[in-house]
Amino acid sequence: MRTRPRTALVTALLALLVGLVCAPQAGAARPAPETAAAASDTFRNPLNTGPDPYLAYANGAYHLTTTQGDSIRMWRSPSLATLLDADPITVWTDTDASRNQHIWAPEFYRFGNRWYLYYTADDGTDDHHRLYVLESERDDPAGPYHFKAKLAPPNHANDFAIDPGILQHNGRLYLAYSGINPYQHNGLNIAPMPNPYTVSGDAVAINAAGGCPEVREGPEFLNRNGRTWMTYSTCDTGKPDYQVWQMSLADGADPLVPGNWVQRSGPVFSRADDRGVFGPGHHAFFKSPDGTQDWLIHHAKTTSVNTYSDRTTRAQKITWNADGSPNLGAPLAMGATQDLPSGDPGSGNYWINDDGRSSGAGSLAYTGTWNSGTGCAAQCFWSDDHWSDRAGNTATYSFTGTRIALLSVRDTGNGIAGISVDGGPERRVDFYGAIRTGETLQYLSPRLANGKHTLKVRVTGERNGSSGAAFVSVDRAEVYTD
């Protein structure tokens, strides 16, 4: 829990000392304030508050799924920048008690003029996870869908299986997934498919390296430069060391022969402590709308604590090495401003920082005495934030747009805020978290008429019984105009 000074004098001294030793957040160094026009061509993570993302661009929009547990929901938006404020569409629920719980890691692919949505689910017992596929009624990744089949290789018909991914190689389809094999309980397996909804033979086990002994999961594929590149996540997803490794297969080689897969040594995407990024993995790849760029979507955390909570969806562009292999780069800090994918129509999004600077038509004003400083470093936008526990203190955002999201530190010493829009009724929002996390989505406003609005954050001085204090933190606001 952050130490919260009680007087303005102590606050100023601490902020000065911390500022001397804390560098700005890597990947999101303080830029010159952007103009609204420039901001329309950029975006900032997160794209979603869920883990295990999969994204595809189709029919003029990005379509995103993440693990939701009790159903499959999809977010759809014409720009990557507006996915966080998109309203979800529920594309699948199930009444079959054998497969309607712990619904994880949906992925969707287009074959012919239909979409096939692959996922894993169980009956409430984790070891009963199995693989399933849905088929769309029309050429739309958002469905509607009907149940098509269970996917079970004959040699693993009744075995644990998660994280289905589809390999397209030499004109054939293969089911890749994580499940029981001689190497791990969650190990990589590949089985042949004559069509998108049938497994036609036994799965073969791939002995993949990974730096940790326990997990090989989430296989994904890229094909370029005469090879198919399989990337996969290793280590338990709760660990800060969850990371991505890589193998490759020559074009023309049989993927069902394990010896044809060539292992790359070491991770290709892993934690970046200096940027506040931990446990980056469970990823997928997507093309920019114009097809000229390759992009990575993945989840990561802003805490080094071993936890399955607080994994959020993020995206960044990838490049290609001279040897033809993909270069995933290093994870970017949460809130780092990036150029949108090529062909993305852009948006009117802009940010407002806690110090009042904004990349658009926004501002921020405080009443009462607030603490401020750079002690949160990589956990904050521009490496600074404001915080207060004094009841009645307020922070009021003025903005022009249709919606506003508040992101800031969630902490064990945080309390309850009263949040109101345009002077309307207050909504009580608890900023407490059992684990300290940075740039956490605290509040997303209702949709508003496009125009000028205010959002007021009031410190109530109240807290829930688990919290050690009643602080409310103010950091980044993301404003939407869609």
CSV table of C-alpha atoms in Angstrom, one decimal:
chain,number,residue,atom,x,y,z
A,1,MET,CA,0.0,0.0,0.0
A,2,ARG,CA,1.3,3.4,-0.9
A,3,THR,CA,2.3,5.6,2.0
A,4,ARG,CA,-0.1,8.6,2.0
A,5,PRO,CA,1.3,11.8,3.5
A,6,ARG,CA,-1.0,13.8,5.8
A,7,THR,CA,0.2,17.3,5.2
A,8,ALA,CA,0.9,19.4,2.1
A,9,LEU,CA,4.4,20.1,3.3
A,10,VAL,CA,5.4,16.5,3.7
A,11,THR,CA,3.7,15.7,0.4
A,12,ALA,CA,5.8,18.3,-1.4
A,13,LEU,CA,9.0,17.1,0.1
A,14,LEU,CA,8.3,13.4,-0.7
A,15,ALA,CA,7.3,14.3,-4.3
A,16,LEU,CA,10.5,16.2,-4.8
A,17,LEU,CA,12.7,13.3,-3.5
A,18,VAL,CA,10.8,10.7,-5.5
A,19,GLY,CA,11.0,12.9,-8.6
A,20,LEU,CA,14.8,12.9,-8.3
A,21,VAL,CA,15.1,9.1,-8.4
A,22,CYS,CA,12.1,8.0,-10.6
A,23,ALA,CA,12.5,8.2,-14.3
A,24,PRO,CA,9.4,8.6,-16.5
A,25,GLN,CA,7.6,5.4,-17.6
A,26,ALA,CA,9.4,3.6,-20.4
A,27,GLY,CA,7.4,3.4,-23.5
A,28,ALA,CA,5.3,6.3,-22.4
A,29,ALA,CA,7.8,9.1,-21.9
A,30,ARG,CA,6.3,12.6,-21.4
A,31,PRO,CA,5.5,13.8,-24.9
A,32,ALA,CA,4.7,17.4,-26.0
A,33,PRO,CA,0.9,17.8,-25.7
A,34,GLU,CA,-0.7,16.4,-28.8
A,35,THR,CA,-3.3,18.2,-30.9
A,36,ALA,CA,-6.7,16.8,-31.2
A,37,ALA,CA,-6.0,16.0,-34.9
A,38,ALA,CA,-2.8,14.0,-34.0
A,39,ALA,CA,-4.6,12.2,-31.2
A,40,SER,CA,-7.2,10.9,-33.7
A,41,ASP,CA,-4.5,8.7,-35.3
A,42,THR,CA,-3.4,7.2,-32.0
A,43,PHE,CA,-4.6,4.9,-29.2
A,44,ARG,CA,-3.6,3.7,-25.8
A,45,ASN,CA,-4.1,0.4,-24.0
A,46,PRO,CA,-6.0,-1.3,-22.5
A,47,LEU,CA,-8.5,-2.4,-25.2
A,48,ASN,CA,-10.5,-4.5,-22.8
A,49,THR,CA,-10.5,-5.5,-19.1
A,50,GLY,CA,-10.6,-9.3,-19.9
A,51,PRO,CA,-7.8,-11.8,-20.5
A,52,ASP,CA,-7.1,-14.4,-23.3
A,53,PRO,CA,-7.9,-12.0,-26.2
A,54,TYR,CA,-8.5,-12.9,-29.8
A,55,LEU,CA,-9.1,-10.2,-32.5
A,56,ALA,CA,-10.0,-10.2,-36.2
A,57,TYR,CA,-10.8,-7.4,-38.6
A,58,ALA,CA,-13.8,-8.1,-40.8
A,59,ASN,CA,-16.8,-6.3,-42.3
A,60,GLY,CA,-15.3,-2.9,-41.6
A,61,ALA,CA,-14.7,-3.5,-37.9
A,62,TYR,CA,-12.5,-5.1,-35.3
A,63,HIS,CA,-14.1,-7.9,-33.4
A,64,LEU,CA,-12.6,-8.9,-30.1
A,65,THR,CA,-13.3,-11.7,-27.6
A,66,THR,CA,-11.9,-12.3,-24.2
A,67,THR,CA,-12.5,-14.9,-21.5
A,68,GLN,CA,-15.8,-14.0,-19.7
A,69,GLY,CA,-16.4,-17.3,-17.9
A,70,ASP,CA,-20.2,-17.8,-18.2
A,71,SER,CA,-20.7,-16.9,-21.9
A,72,ILE,CA,-18.9,-15.7,-25.0
A,73,ARG,CA,-19.1,-11.9,-25.5
A,74,MET,CA,-17.7,-9.9,-28.4
A,75,TRP,CA,-16.8,-6.3,-28.7
A,76,ARG,CA,-17.0,-4.6,-32.1
A,77,SER,CA,-15.6,-1.3,-33.3
A,78,PRO,CA,-14.5,0.4,-36.5
A,79,SER,CA,-11.3,1.7,-34.7
A,80,LEU,CA,-8.9,0.0,-32.3
A,81,ALA,CA,-9.1,3.2,-30.3
A,82,THR,CA,-12.7,2.8,-29.4
A,83,LEU,CA,-12.8,-0.9,-28.4
A,84,LEU,CA,-12.7,-0.1,-24.6
A,85,ASP,CA,-15.9,1.9,-24.8
A,86,ALA,CA,-17.7,-0.5,-27.2
A,87,ASP,CA,-20.7,-2.3,-25.7
A,88,PRO,CA,-20.4,-6.1,-25.7
A,89,ILE,CA,-22.6,-8.5,-27.7
A,90,THR,CA,-23.4,-11.8,-26.2
A,91,VAL,CA,-22.8,-14.3,-29.0
A,92,TRP,CA,-23.1,-17.6,-27.0
A,93,THR,CA,-24.6,-19.0,-23.9
A,94,ASP,CA,-25.3,-22.7,-23.3
A,95,THR,CA,-27.9,-24.6,-21.4
A,96,ASP,CA,-26.0,-27.9,-21.6
A,97,ALA,CA,-24.7,-28.4,-18.0
A,98,SER,CA,-21.7,-30.4,-19.3
A,99,ARG,CA,-20.2,-27.4,-21.0
A,100,ASN,CA,-21.7,-24.1,-19.8
A,101,GLN,CA,-19.2,-23.2,-17.1
A,102,HIS,CA,-15.6,-21.9,-17.1
A,103,ILE,CA,-15.9,-20.8,-20.8
A,104,TRP,CA,-12.4,-19.7,-21.8
A,105,ALA,CA,-10.3,-18.4,-24.6
A,106,PRO,CA,-12.7,-18.1,-27.6
A,107,GLU,CA,-11.2,-17.7,-31.0
A,108,PHE,CA,-13.0,-17.3,-34.4
A,109,TYR,CA,-12.0,-18.0,-38.0
A,110,ARG,CA,-13.6,-17.6,-41.3
A,111,PHE,CA,-13.8,-20.6,-43.6
A,112,GLY,CA,-15.9,-20.3,-46.8
A,113,ASN,CA,-18.8,-17.9,-46.0
A,114,ARG,CA,-19.2,-19.0,-42.3
A,115,TRP,CA,-17.3,-18.2,-39.1
A,116,TYR,CA,-16.3,-20.9,-36.7
A,117,LEU,CA,-15.8,-20.0,-33.0
A,118,TYR,CA,-13.6,-22.3,-31.0
A,119,TYR,CA,-13.6,-22.4,-27.2
A,120,THR,CA,-13.1,-24.5,-24.1
A,121,ALA,CA,-15.7,-25.1,-21.3
A,122,ASP,CA,-16.5,-27.5,-18.5
A,123,ASP,CA,-19.2,-28.6,-16.1
A,124,GLY,CA,-17.7,-26.7,-13.1
A,125,THR,CA,-14.7,-29.0,-12.7
A,126,ASP,CA,-11.5,-27.7,-14.2
A,127,ASP,CA,-10.2,-31.1,-15.3
A,128,HIS,CA,-13.4,-31.6,-17.3
A,129,HIS,CA,-12.5,-28.8,-19.8
A,130,ARG,CA,-13.0,-30.0,-23.3
A,131,LEU,CA,-12.9,-28.3,-26.8
A,132,TYR,CA,-16.0,-27.2,-28.8
A,133,VAL,CA,-16.8,-25.3,-32.0
A,134,LEU,CA,-19.8,-23.1,-33.0
A,135,GLU,CA,-20.8,-22.3,-36.6
A,136,SER,CA,-22.3,-18.9,-37.6
A,137,GLU,CA,-25.6,-18.6,-39.4
A,138,ARG,CA,-24.2,-16.1,-41.8
A,139,ASP,CA,-21.0,-14.4,-42.9
A,140,ASP,CA,-20.6,-12.3,-39.7
A,141,PRO,CA,-18.1,-13.0,-36.8
A,142,ALA,CA,-20.7,-11.7,-34.4
A,143,GLY,CA,-23.1,-14.5,-35.3
A,144,PRO,CA,-25.7,-15.7,-34.5
A,145,TYR,CA,-24.1,-19.1,-33.8
A,146,HIS,CA,-25.3,-22.6,-33.3
A,147,PHE,CA,-23.5,-25.4,-31.6
A,148,LYS,CA,-21.6,-27.5,-34.2
A,149,ALA,CA,-19.3,-30.1,-32.5
A,150,LYS,CA,-17.1,-31.3,-29.7
A,151,LEU,CA,-13.5,-31.6,-30.8
A,152,ALA,CA,-11.8,-34.6,-29.4
A,153,PRO,CA,-8.8,-36.5,-30.9
A,154,PRO,CA,-9.4,-40.2,-30.5
A,155,ASN,CA,-6.4,-40.7,-28.3
A,156,HIS,CA,-7.5,-37.9,-26.0
A,157,ALA,CA,-11.3,-38.3,-26.2
A,158,ASN,CA,-11.8,-37.9,-22.5
A,159,ASP,CA,-8.8,-35.8,-21.5
A,160,PHE,CA,-8.4,-32.2,-20.3
A,161,ALA,CA,-8.0,-29.8,-23.1
A,162,ILE,CA,-8.0,-25.9,-23.4
A,163,ASP,CA,-6.9,-23.1,-25.7
A,164,PRO,CA,-7.9,-24.3,-29.2
A,165,GLY,CA,-6.1,-22.6,-32.1
A,166,ILE,CA,-6.3,-23.5,-35.8
A,167,LEU,CA,-3.2,-24.1,-37.9
A,168,GLN,CA,-3.6,-23.7,-41.7
A,169,HIS,CA,-0.6,-25.3,-43.4
A,170,ASN,CA,-0.1,-26.7,-46.9
A,171,GLY,CA,-3.8,-26.2,-47.7
A,172,ARG,CA,-4.9,-28.4,-44.7
A,173,LEU,CA,-6.3,-27.6,-41.3
A,174,TYR,CA,-5.0,-28.8,-37.9
A,175,LEU,CA,-6.3,-28.4,-34.4
A,176,ALA,CA,-3.7,-27.1,-32.0
A,177,TYR,CA,-4.4,-27.0,-28.3
A,178,SER,CA,-3.1,-27.3,-24.7
A,179,GLY,CA,-3.8,-30.6,-22.9
A,180,ILE,CA,-2.5,-33.7,-21.4
A,181,ASN,CA,0.6,-35.2,-23.1
A,182,PRO,CA,3.8,-37.0,-21.9
A,183,TYR,CA,5.4,-33.6,-21.2
A,184,GLN,CA,2.9,-31.5,-19.3
A,185,HIS,CA,-0.7,-31.6,-18.0
A,186,ASN,CA,-1.0,-28.4,-20.1
A,187,GLY,CA,1.2,-29.4,-23.1
A,188,LEU,CA,1.0,-28.6,-26.8
A,189,ASN,CA,-0.8,-31.1,-29.1
A,190,ILE,CA,-1.7,-31.0,-32.8
A,191,ALA,CA,-4.4,-33.1,-34.5
A,192,PRO,CA,-5.6,-33.3,-38.2
A,193,MET,CA,-8.9,-31.8,-39.3
A,194,PRO,CA,-10.6,-32.6,-42.7
A,195,ASN,CA,-12.9,-29.6,-42.2
A,196,PRO,CA,-13.3,-26.8,-39.6
A,197,TYR,CA,-15.5,-28.9,-37.2
A,198,THR,CA,-14.1,-32.4,-37.3
A,199,VAL,CA,-10.9,-34.0,-35.8
A,200,SER,CA,-10.0,-37.0,-38.0
A,201,GLY,CA,-7.0,-38.5,-36.2
A,202,ASP,CA,-4.9,-38.8,-33.1
A,203,ALA,CA,-3.2,-35.8,-31.6
A,204,VAL,CA,0.6,-35.7,-31.5
A,205,ALA,CA,2.5,-34.2,-28.6
A,206,ILE,CA,5.0,-31.4,-29.1
A,207,ASN,CA,7.9,-31.3,-26.6
A,208,ALA,CA,8.1,-27.5,-26.4
A,209,ALA,CA,10.6,-25.6,-24.3
A,210,GLY,CA,9.5,-22.8,-22.0
A,211,GLY,CA,11.6,-21.8,-19.1
A,212,CYS,CA,9.0,-23.1,-16.6
A,213,PRO,CA,8.0,-26.7,-16.3
A,214,GLU,CA,4.3,-26.5,-15.8
A,215,VAL,CA,2.5,-25.0,-18.8
A,216,ARG,CA,2.6,-24.8,-22.6
A,217,GLU,CA,-0.6,-23.2,-23.9
A,218,GLY,CA,-2.3,-20.8,-26.3
A,219,PRO,CA,-0.6,-21.9,-29.5
A,220,GLU,CA,-0.9,-19.3,-32.3
A,221,PHE,CA,0.5,-19.2,-35.9
A,222,LEU,CA,2.0,-16.9,-38.4
A,223,ASN,CA,3.1,-17.9,-41.9
A,224,ARG,CA,5.8,-15.9,-43.8
A,225,ASN,CA,9.2,-16.3,-45.4
A,226,GLY,CA,8.8,-20.0,-46.1
A,227,ARG,CA,8.0,-21.0,-42.6
A,228,THR,CA,5.1,-21.4,-40.2
A,229,TRP,CA,5.9,-19.8,-36.8
A,230,MET,CA,4.1,-21.2,-33.8
A,231,THR,CA,4.2,-19.0,-30.7
A,232,TYR,CA,2.8,-20.2,-27.4
A,233,SER,CA,2.6,-19.1,-23.7
A,234,THR,CA,4.6,-20.8,-20.9
A,235,CYS,CA,4.6,-20.7,-17.1
A,236,ASP,CA,1.4,-20.5,-15.1
A,237,THR,CA,-0.6,-17.5,-16.2
A,238,GLY,CA,-0.8,-16.2,-12.7
A,239,LYS,CA,2.9,-15.7,-12.5
A,240,PRO,CA,4.7,-12.4,-13.5
A,241,ASP,CA,7.0,-14.6,-15.6
A,242,TYR,CA,4.2,-15.8,-17.9
A,243,GLN,CA,5.8,-15.3,-21.4
A,244,VAL,CA,5.8,-16.3,-25.0
A,245,TRP,CA,8.2,-18.8,-26.7
A,246,GLN,CA,8.5,-19.9,-30.4
A,247,MET,CA,8.9,-22.9,-32.7
A,248,SER,CA,8.9,-23.0,-36.5
A,249,LEU,CA,8.0,-25.4,-39.3
A,250,ALA,CA,9.2,-25.3,-42.9
A,251,ASP,CA,6.7,-24.9,-45.6
A,252,GLY,CA,5.9,-28.4,-47.0
A,253,ALA,CA,6.9,-30.2,-43.7
A,254,ASP,CA,4.3,-32.3,-41.9
A,255,PRO,CA,3.2,-30.6,-38.7
A,256,LEU,CA,2.2,-34.0,-37.3
A,257,VAL,CA,5.9,-35.1,-37.1
A,258,PRO,CA,7.2,-33.5,-33.9
A,259,GLY,CA,10.8,-33.5,-35.1
A,260,ASN,CA,9.9,-31.1,-37.9
A,261,TRP,CA,9.3,-28.3,-35.4
A,262,VAL,CA,12.4,-26.3,-34.7
A,263,GLN,CA,12.7,-24.8,-31.2
A,264,ARG,CA,13.9,-21.2,-30.7
A,265,SER,CA,15.9,-20.7,-27.6
A,266,GLY,CA,14.6,-18.3,-25.0
A,267,PRO,CA,11.4,-16.2,-24.8
A,268,VAL,CA,10.3,-13.9,-27.6
A,269,PHE,CA,8.0,-11.8,-25.4
A,270,SER,CA,8.3,-11.4,-21.6
A,271,ARG,CA,8.0,-9.2,-18.6
A,272,ALA,CA,9.3,-5.6,-18.7
A,273,ASP,CA,9.6,-4.5,-15.1
A,274,ASP,CA,10.8,-1.0,-16.1
A,275,ARG,CA,7.5,-0.5,-18.0
A,276,GLY,CA,5.3,-2.0,-15.3
A,277,VAL,CA,4.4,-5.0,-17.5
A,278,PHE,CA,4.2,-8.5,-16.0
A,279,GLY,CA,2.9,-11.8,-17.3
A,280,PRO,CA,2.5,-10.9,-21.0
A,281,GLY,CA,1.1,-13.8,-23.0
A,282,HIS,CA,-2.0,-15.6,-24.2
A,283,HIS,CA,-1.8,-13.7,-27.4
A,284,ALA,CA,-3.0,-13.8,-31.0
A,285,PHE,CA,-2.1,-12.0,-34.2
A,286,PHE,CA,-4.1,-9.8,-36.5
A,287,LYS,CA,-3.6,-7.8,-39.7
A,288,SER,CA,-4.1,-4.0,-40.0
A,289,PRO,CA,-7.3,-3.1,-41.9
A,290,ASP,CA,-5.4,-2.6,-45.1
A,291,GLY,CA,-3.5,-5.9,-44.7
A,292,THR,CA,0.0,-4.3,-44.7
A,293,GLN,CA,1.0,-4.6,-41.0
A,294,ASP,CA,1.1,-7.5,-38.5
A,295,TRP,CA,-0.1,-6.8,-34.9
A,296,LEU,CA,0.0,-8.6,-31.6
A,297,ILE,CA,-2.9,-8.7,-29.1
A,298,HIS,CA,-2.2,-10.2,-25.7
A,299,HIS,CA,-3.0,-9.9,-22.0
A,300,ALA,CA,-0.7,-8.6,-19.3
A,301,LYS,CA,-0.8,-7.2,-15.7
A,302,THR,CA,0.6,-4.1,-14.0
A,303,THR,CA,1.5,-6.1,-10.8
A,304,SER,CA,4.3,-8.6,-10.1
A,305,VAL,CA,2.1,-10.4,-7.6
A,306,ASN,CA,1.2,-14.0,-8.6
A,307,THR,CA,-2.5,-13.5,-9.4
A,308,TYR,CA,-5.1,-14.5,-12.0
A,309,SER,CA,-7.0,-11.2,-11.6
A,310,ASP,CA,-6.3,-7.9,-13.3
A,311,ARG,CA,-5.2,-9.2,-16.6
A,312,THR,CA,-6.1,-6.7,-19.4
A,313,THR,CA,-6.1,-6.8,-23.1
A,314,ARG,CA,-3.4,-4.8,-25.0
A,315,ALA,CA,-2.2,-4.5,-28.6
A,316,GLN,CA,1.0,-3.4,-30.3
A,317,LYS,CA,2.6,-3.7,-33.7
A,318,ILE,CA,5.2,-6.4,-34.5
A,319,THR,CA,8.0,-6.4,-37.1
A,320,TRP,CA,10.1,-9.1,-38.9
A,321,ASN,CA,13.8,-10.0,-38.3
A,322,ALA,CA,16.4,-10.3,-41.1
A,323,ASP,CA,16.2,-14.1,-40.7
A,324,GLY,CA,12.5,-14.1,-41.5
A,325,SER,CA,11.3,-14.7,-38.0
A,326,PRO,CA,8.7,-12.5,-36.3
A,327,ASN,CA,10.0,-9.8,-33.8
A,328,LEU,CA,7.4,-9.3,-31.1
A,329,GLY,CA,9.5,-6.6,-29.5
A,330,ALA,CA,9.1,-5.7,-25.8
A,331,PRO,CA,5.8,-5.1,-24.1
A,332,LEU,CA,4.8,-1.4,-24.1
A,333,ALA,CA,3.7,0.3,-20.9
A,334,MET,CA,0.0,0.7,-20.2
A,335,GLY,CA,-1.1,4.0,-21.6
A,336,ALA,CA,1.8,4.4,-24.1
A,337,THR,CA,0.5,6.3,-27.1
A,338,GLN,CA,0.8,4.3,-30.3
A,339,ASP,CA,-0.1,4.9,-33.9
A,340,LEU,CA,-3.2,3.2,-35.0
A,341,PRO,CA,-2.9,0.2,-37.4
A,342,SER,CA,-2.6,1.2,-41.1
A,343,GLY,CA,-6.0,1.7,-42.6
A,344,ASP,CA,-7.7,2.3,-39.3
A,345,PRO,CA,-10.1,5.2,-39.8
A,346,GLY,CA,-9.1,6.7,-36.5
A,347,SER,CA,-11.2,8.3,-33.8
A,348,GLY,CA,-11.6,11.5,-31.8
A,349,ASN,CA,-10.2,9.9,-28.7
A,350,TYR,CA,-7.9,12.0,-26.4
A,351,TRP,CA,-6.5,11.9,-22.9
A,352,ILE,CA,-6.6,14.1,-19.9
A,353,ASN,CA,-3.7,13.8,-17.4
A,354,ASP,CA,-4.1,14.3,-13.7
A,355,ASP,CA,-2.0,17.5,-13.9
A,356,GLY,CA,-4.6,19.0,-16.2
A,357,ARG,CA,-2.8,18.6,-19.5
A,358,SER,CA,-4.8,17.2,-22.4
A,359,SER,CA,-4.4,16.1,-25.9
A,360,GLY,CA,-7.8,17.4,-26.8
A,361,ALA,CA,-10.6,19.6,-25.6
A,362,GLY,CA,-10.3,18.6,-21.9
A,363,SER,CA,-9.2,20.0,-18.6
A,364,LEU,CA,-9.2,19.0,-14.9
A,365,ALA,CA,-9.8,21.2,-11.8
A,366,TYR,CA,-9.5,20.3,-8.1
A,367,THR,CA,-11.1,21.5,-4.9
A,368,GLY,CA,-9.4,21.0,-1.6
A,369,THR,CA,-5.8,19.8,-1.0
A,370,TRP,CA,-4.7,16.8,-3.0
A,371,ASN,CA,-1.4,14.9,-2.8
A,372,SER,CA,0.6,14.5,-6.0
A,373,GLY,CA,3.9,13.1,-7.1
A,374,THR,CA,5.7,10.6,-9.3
A,375,GLY,CA,6.1,7.8,-6.8
A,376,CYS,CA,3.8,5.6,-8.9
A,377,ALA,CA,6.3,5.7,-11.8
A,378,ALA,CA,5.5,3.0,-14.3
A,379,GLN,CA,2.0,2.3,-12.7
A,380,CYS,CA,0.8,5.7,-13.8
A,381,PHE,CA,0.2,7.6,-17.0
A,382,TRP,CA,3.1,10.0,-17.5
A,383,SER,CA,4.5,8.6,-14.2
A,384,ASP,CA,2.4,10.9,-12.0
A,385,ASP,CA,-1.0,10.9,-10.2
A,386,HIS,CA,-3.1,12.8,-7.6
A,387,TRP,CA,-4.7,11.2,-4.5
A,388,SER,CA,-6.7,12.3,-1.5
A,389,ASP,CA,-8.6,10.9,1.5
A,390,ARG,CA,-10.2,14.1,2.6
A,391,ALA,CA,-14.0,13.9,2.4
A,392,GLY,CA,-15.5,16.6,0.2
A,393,ASN,CA,-12.4,17.1,-2.0
A,394,THR,CA,-13.3,16.9,-5.7
A,395,ALA,CA,-11.6,16.5,-9.1
A,396,THR,CA,-13.8,17.7,-12.0
A,397,TYR,CA,-13.0,16.8,-15.6
A,398,SER,CA,-14.4,19.0,-18.3
A,399,PHE,CA,-14.5,17.3,-21.7
A,400,THR,CA,-16.1,17.4,-25.1
A,401,GLY,CA,-17.3,14.0,-26.3
A,402,THR,CA,-19.7,11.1,-25.8
A,403,ARG,CA,-18.0,9.0,-23.0
A,404,ILE,CA,-15.2,9.2,-20.5
A,405,ALA,CA,-13.2,6.4,-18.8
A,406,LEU,CA,-11.2,6.9,-15.6
A,407,LEU,CA,-8.0,4.9,-15.1
A,408,SER,CA,-5.8,5.1,-12.0
A,409,VAL,CA,-4.1,3.1,-9.3
A,410,ARG,CA,-6.2,0.6,-7.5
A,411,ASP,CA,-4.8,-0.1,-4.1
A,412,THR,CA,-5.3,-1.7,-0.7
A,413,GLY,CA,-5.6,1.8,0.9
A,414,ASN,CA,-8.2,3.1,-1.5
A,415,GLY,CA,-11.7,4.1,-0.6
A,416,ILE,CA,-15.0,5.0,-2.2
A,417,ALA,CA,-15.6,7.8,-4.6
A,418,GLY,CA,-18.9,9.5,-5.5
A,419,ILE,CA,-18.9,10.1,-9.3
A,420,SER,CA,-21.5,12.2,-11.1
A,421,VAL,CA,-21.9,13.4,-14.7
A,422,ASP,CA,-23.2,16.8,-15.6
A,423,GLY,CA,-24.4,17.4,-12.0
A,424,GLY,CA,-26.6,14.3,-12.0
A,425,PRO,CA,-27.0,11.6,-9.3
A,426,GLU,CA,-23.8,10.2,-7.8
A,427,ARG,CA,-22.7,6.7,-8.3
A,428,ARG,CA,-20.5,5.2,-5.6
A,429,VAL,CA,-17.4,3.6,-7.0
A,430,ASP,CA,-14.9,1.6,-4.8
A,431,PHE,CA,-11.3,2.2,-5.8
A,432,TYR,CA,-10.1,-0.5,-3.4
A,433,GLY,CA,-8.1,-3.5,-4.7
A,434,ALA,CA,-6.7,-6.5,-2.8
A,435,ILE,CA,-3.6,-6.2,-5.0
A,436,ARG,CA,-2.1,-2.8,-6.0
A,437,THR,CA,-2.4,-2.4,-9.8
A,438,GLY,CA,-1.7,0.6,-12.1
A,439,GLU,CA,-3.9,2.3,-14.7
A,440,THR,CA,-6.9,0.2,-13.7
A,441,LEU,CA,-10.2,1.0,-15.3
A,442,GLN,CA,-12.2,2.4,-12.3
A,443,TYR,CA,-15.2,3.9,-14.1
A,444,LEU,CA,-16.7,4.1,-17.6
A,445,SER,CA,-19.5,6.7,-18.0
A,446,PRO,CA,-22.8,6.1,-19.7
A,447,ARG,CA,-23.0,7.2,-23.3
A,448,LEU,CA,-23.8,10.9,-23.6
A,449,ALA,CA,-24.9,13.2,-26.3
A,450,ASN,CA,-21.9,14.5,-28.2
A,451,GLY,CA,-20.9,17.8,-26.7
A,452,LYS,CA,-19.5,19.5,-23.6
A,453,HIS,CA,-19.8,17.6,-20.3
A,454,THR,CA,-18.4,17.5,-16.8
A,455,LEU,CA,-17.5,14.5,-14.6
A,456,LYS,CA,-16.9,15.1,-10.9
A,457,VAL,CA,-15.0,12.7,-8.6
A,458,ARG,CA,-15.8,13.3,-5.0
A,459,VAL,CA,-13.8,11.9,-2.1
A,460,THR,CA,-16.4,10.4,0.3
A,461,GLY,CA,-13.9,9.5,3.1
A,462,GLU,CA,-15.5,6.1,3.2
A,463,ARG,CA,-14.0,2.7,2.6
A,464,ASN,CA,-15.0,-1.0,2.6
A,465,GLY,CA,-14.0,-3.2,5.5
A,466,SER,CA,-11.1,-4.7,3.7
A,467,SER,CA,-9.4,-1.4,2.9
A,468,GLY,CA,-6.7,0.2,5.1
A,469,ALA,CA,-7.7,3.8,4.2
A,470,ALA,CA,-10.1,5.9,2.1
A,471,PHE,CA,-7.9,7.4,-0.6
A,472,VAL,CA,-9.2,8.1,-4.1
A,473,SER,CA,-6.7,8.2,-6.9
A,474,VAL,CA,-6.8,10.4,-10.1
A,475,ASP,CA,-4.6,9.6,-13.1
A,476,ARG,CA,-5.7,9.3,-16.7
A,477,ALA,CA,-9.0,10.0,-18.3
A,478,GLU,CA,-9.7,8.7,-21.8
A,479,VAL,CA,-12.3,10.7,-23.7
A,480,TYR,CA,-14.3,9.2,-26.6
A,481,THR,CA,-16.2,11.0,-29.3
A,482,ASP,CA,-17.7,8.0,-31.2
